Coordinates of C-alpha atoms in Angstrom, one line a residue:
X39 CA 0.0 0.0 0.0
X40 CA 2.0 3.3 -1.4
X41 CA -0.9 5.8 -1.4
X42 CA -0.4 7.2 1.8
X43 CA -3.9 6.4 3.2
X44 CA -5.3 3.3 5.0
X45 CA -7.0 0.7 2.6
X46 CA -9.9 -0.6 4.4
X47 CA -11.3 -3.3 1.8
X48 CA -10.7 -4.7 -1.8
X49 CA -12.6 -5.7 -4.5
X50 CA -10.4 -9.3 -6.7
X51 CA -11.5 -10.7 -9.4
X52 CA -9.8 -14.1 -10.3
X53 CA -10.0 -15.7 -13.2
X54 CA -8.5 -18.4 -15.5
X55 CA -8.6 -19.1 -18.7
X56 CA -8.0 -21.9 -21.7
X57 CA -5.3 -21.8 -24.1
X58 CA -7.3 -19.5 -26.6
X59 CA -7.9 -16.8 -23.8
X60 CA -11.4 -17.7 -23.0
X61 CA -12.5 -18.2 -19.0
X62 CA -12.7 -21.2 -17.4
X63 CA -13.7 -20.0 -14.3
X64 CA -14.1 -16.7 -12.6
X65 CA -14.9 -15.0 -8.9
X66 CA -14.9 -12.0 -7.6
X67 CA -14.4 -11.1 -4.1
X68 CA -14.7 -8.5 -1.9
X69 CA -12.5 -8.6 1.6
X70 CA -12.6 -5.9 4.8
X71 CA -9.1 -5.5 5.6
X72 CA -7.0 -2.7 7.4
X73 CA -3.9 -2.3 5.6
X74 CA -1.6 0.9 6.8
X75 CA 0.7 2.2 4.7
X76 CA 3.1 1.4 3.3
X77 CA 2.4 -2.5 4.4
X78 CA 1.5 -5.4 2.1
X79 CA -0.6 -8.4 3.0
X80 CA -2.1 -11.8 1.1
X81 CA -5.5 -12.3 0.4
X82 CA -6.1 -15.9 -0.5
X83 CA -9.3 -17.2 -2.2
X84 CA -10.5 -20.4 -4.5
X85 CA -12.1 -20.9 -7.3
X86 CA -13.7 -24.3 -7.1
X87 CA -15.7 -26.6 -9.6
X88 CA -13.3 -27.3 -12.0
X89 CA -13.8 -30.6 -14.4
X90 CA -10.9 -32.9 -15.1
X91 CA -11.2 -32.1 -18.6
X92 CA -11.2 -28.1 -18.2
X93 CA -7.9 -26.9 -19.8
X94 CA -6.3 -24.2 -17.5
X95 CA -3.4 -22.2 -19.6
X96 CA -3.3 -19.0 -17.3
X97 CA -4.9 -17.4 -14.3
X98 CA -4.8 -13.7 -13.1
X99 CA -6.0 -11.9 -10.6
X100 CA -7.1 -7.9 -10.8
X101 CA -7.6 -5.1 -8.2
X102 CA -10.7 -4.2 -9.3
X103 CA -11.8 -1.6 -6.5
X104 CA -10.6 -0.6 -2.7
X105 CA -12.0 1.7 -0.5
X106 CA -9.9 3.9 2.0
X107 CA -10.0 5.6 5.4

């Protein structure tokens, strides 16, 4: 966290995809965290309900919002 201010929660978005670029799966996620400045933290989350025959090429995962103090 370099913006100076206190991040109190996230918005991810997950999502992986086959070996043309289309999603497999995706999820979203929003956690309440407290995250001071200039500190970093993990947020783990799953993505279940994959098939054994689901091809997975590449999975990324995007900030899509965050809220501050």
């Amino acid at each position: 966290n370099l913006t100076g201010r206190t991040v109190e929660s996230v918005e991810l978005r997950a999502s992986v995809v086959d070996l043309e670029g289309r999603p497999v799966k995706q999820r979203t996620v929003v956690r309440q965290i407290n995250l001071e400045p200039n500190k970093v933290m993990k947020v783990q989350f799953n993505i279940d309900g994959f098939k054994s025959s689901d091809v997975r090429a590449n999975a990324t995962v995007e900030l899509t919002a965050a809220k501050f103090k």
